[in-house]
C-alpha positions as MATLAB code, in Angstrom:
seq = 'MPRKISKEDEQKFIEYYLEGETAGNAAQSAKKAGWTSNPTQMGSYLKKKYAHEIREKNEDRITSTSGLAITVLQDLLRSEQDAVRLNTAKLVLEMGGFSSQNINLNVDKVTQKSDAELIEELQGLVSKIPALKPKLAMIQDNTEDESGDTPDNGSEMDENRLTH';
ca = [
     -30.381  -74.381   27.989;
     -27.811  -72.397   25.898;
     -27.923  -72.039   22.300;
     -25.407  -73.871   20.345;
     -23.190  -71.999   18.240;
     -23.291  -73.128   14.514;
     -20.694  -72.148   11.851;
     -23.632  -70.857    9.638;
     -24.759  -68.438   12.322;
     -21.133  -67.169   12.793;
     -20.806  -66.681    9.117;
     -24.148  -64.674    9.226;
     -22.620  -62.552   12.111;
     -19.624  -61.718    9.801;
     -21.956  -60.872    6.923;
     -23.964  -58.624    9.006;
     -20.945  -57.076   10.809;
     -19.360  -56.138    7.549;
     -22.658  -54.695    5.614;
     -25.764  -53.383    5.925;
     -27.464  -51.516    9.096;
     -25.584  -53.446   11.591;
     -22.128  -52.810   10.049;
     -19.425  -52.114   12.442;
     -21.780  -52.912   15.564;
     -20.840  -56.409   16.995;
     -23.743  -56.560   19.360;
     -26.513  -55.719   16.816;
     -24.887  -57.911   14.162;
     -24.962  -60.867   16.847;
     -28.540  -59.909   17.447;
     -29.607  -60.090   13.961;
     -27.716  -63.422   13.495;
     -29.813  -65.003   16.135;
     -28.144  -64.371   19.567;
     -30.962  -62.691   21.595;
     -29.596  -63.778   24.833;
     -26.476  -61.685   25.512;
     -25.664  -60.409   22.071;
     -23.194  -57.841   23.418;
     -20.831  -60.657   24.864;
     -21.341  -62.859   21.744;
     -20.784  -60.220   19.222;
     -17.569  -59.265   21.196;
     -16.389  -62.839   21.202;
     -17.097  -63.286   17.477;
     -15.534  -60.179   16.439;
     -12.331  -61.321   18.145;
     -12.519  -64.903   16.918;
     -13.086  -63.869   13.190;
     -10.948  -60.618   13.262;
      -8.720  -61.936   10.519;
     -11.461  -63.027    8.212;
     -13.161  -59.793    8.847;
     -10.097  -57.992    7.988;
      -9.562  -59.825    4.807;
     -13.062  -59.479    3.641;
     -12.850  -55.742    4.106;
      -9.725  -55.669    2.410;
     -11.320  -57.474   -0.683;
     -14.106  -55.034   -0.505;
     -11.996  -52.105   -0.572;
      -9.807  -53.524   -3.371;
     -12.851  -54.427   -5.488;
     -14.088  -50.790   -5.278;
     -10.856  -48.836   -5.299;
     -11.123  -48.475   -9.150;
     -14.550  -46.695   -8.643;
     -13.230  -44.653   -5.986;
     -10.260  -43.232   -7.983;
     -12.704  -42.601  -10.737;
     -14.841  -40.566   -8.487;
     -11.702  -38.473   -7.202;
     -10.636  -37.795  -10.679;
     -14.098  -36.438  -11.564;
     -13.996  -34.427   -8.518;
     -10.504  -33.169   -9.434;
     -12.200  -31.842  -12.527;
     -15.206  -29.879  -10.707;
     -16.091  -26.433  -11.714;
     -16.187  -25.646   -8.014;
     -12.514  -24.550   -6.492;
     -13.314  -25.854   -3.179;
     -14.349  -29.217   -4.444;
     -10.957  -29.432   -6.433;
      -9.068  -28.224   -3.551;
     -10.561  -30.434   -1.029;
     -10.196  -33.461   -3.321;
      -6.480  -32.722   -4.056;
      -5.789  -32.224   -0.474;
      -7.272  -35.776    0.307;
      -5.563  -37.371   -2.685;
      -2.295  -35.950   -1.303;
      -2.907  -36.982    2.252;
      -3.687  -40.516    1.243;
      -0.339  -40.744   -0.672;
       1.452  -39.704    2.394;
       1.862  -36.021    1.865;
       0.475  -33.396    4.389;
       0.427  -29.731    4.818;
       3.458  -30.077    7.148;
       5.747  -31.483    4.111;
       4.189  -29.570    1.303;
       5.162  -25.899    1.163;
       3.683  -24.202   -1.803;
       5.383  -20.709   -2.077;
       3.880  -18.774   -4.928;
       5.847  -15.555   -5.625;
       5.780  -13.342   -8.746;
       9.425  -13.953   -9.470;
       9.353  -11.203  -12.325;
       8.839   -8.490   -9.461;
      11.950   -9.494   -7.697;
      15.294   -7.843   -8.307;
      18.335   -9.947   -9.124;
      19.760   -9.326   -5.504;
      16.646  -10.530   -3.970;
      16.691  -13.692   -6.194;
      20.376  -14.511   -5.405;
      19.611  -13.961   -1.726;
      16.611  -16.463   -2.161;
      19.024  -18.988   -3.827;
      21.454  -18.614   -1.242;
      19.092  -19.325    1.453;
      17.841  -22.273   -0.224;
      21.498  -23.679   -0.805;
      22.125  -23.134    2.919;
      18.766  -25.145    3.841;
      19.354  -27.866    1.016;
      22.886  -28.948    0.905;
      22.220  -31.356   -2.007;
      21.359  -28.335   -4.141;
      25.018  -26.793   -4.105;
      26.510  -29.467   -6.479;
      23.797  -29.215   -8.798;
      23.992  -25.560   -8.912;
      27.732  -25.959   -9.608;
      27.211  -28.356  -12.509;
      24.658  -25.759  -13.931;
      27.115  -22.918  -13.545;
      30.019  -25.090  -15.167;
      27.713  -25.902  -18.125;
      26.829  -22.290  -18.551;
      30.656  -21.112  -18.386;
      31.414  -23.681  -20.760;
      28.900  -22.558  -23.235;
      29.853  -18.951  -23.144;
      33.658  -19.565  -22.878;
      34.173  -17.580  -19.771;
      35.676  -19.465  -17.106;
      37.008  -18.045  -13.753;
      40.476  -19.114  -14.769;
      40.235  -17.397  -18.146;
      39.403  -14.324  -16.534;
      42.038  -14.405  -13.977;
      44.731  -14.860  -16.588;
      43.260  -11.951  -18.572;
      43.461   -9.737  -15.344;
      47.018  -10.945  -14.972;
      48.062  -10.079  -18.517;
      46.514   -6.540  -18.175;
      48.414   -5.845  -14.947;
      51.706   -7.107  -16.231;
      51.671   -5.574  -19.683;
];
């Protein structure tokens, strides 16, 4: 005679499926909860039946331990070992949605570049990032206002020199 399914046994299955040595293994969790006849089939059935509850309990567990996890990551970011700090930083950035494809760290010694090289680099950035052009124009306008030199004033001076 087949064994009758009890709510209590189903709750045990969920508990075993979420924690302990059978965590994540539906067949072993069903066996531990008391299904000795065909635990693989029963585990699969119960996993599907309680998928929503299993997800909620997992989310609760993650939420309740996230503070500790953040503290551990913060401690690892202060590690004396460079490799530990770097790998932790990468992990934190990846979890935040940043990946190596969208982070471009370009470290140059700017003091070793000539003015012409810096201007060329800036022009390249302006062509790649159109939103940068108006911001640079605002900076240039502010700089010209502070110095009193504007392209218009310079033009008038040149015209005056030519006519006099």
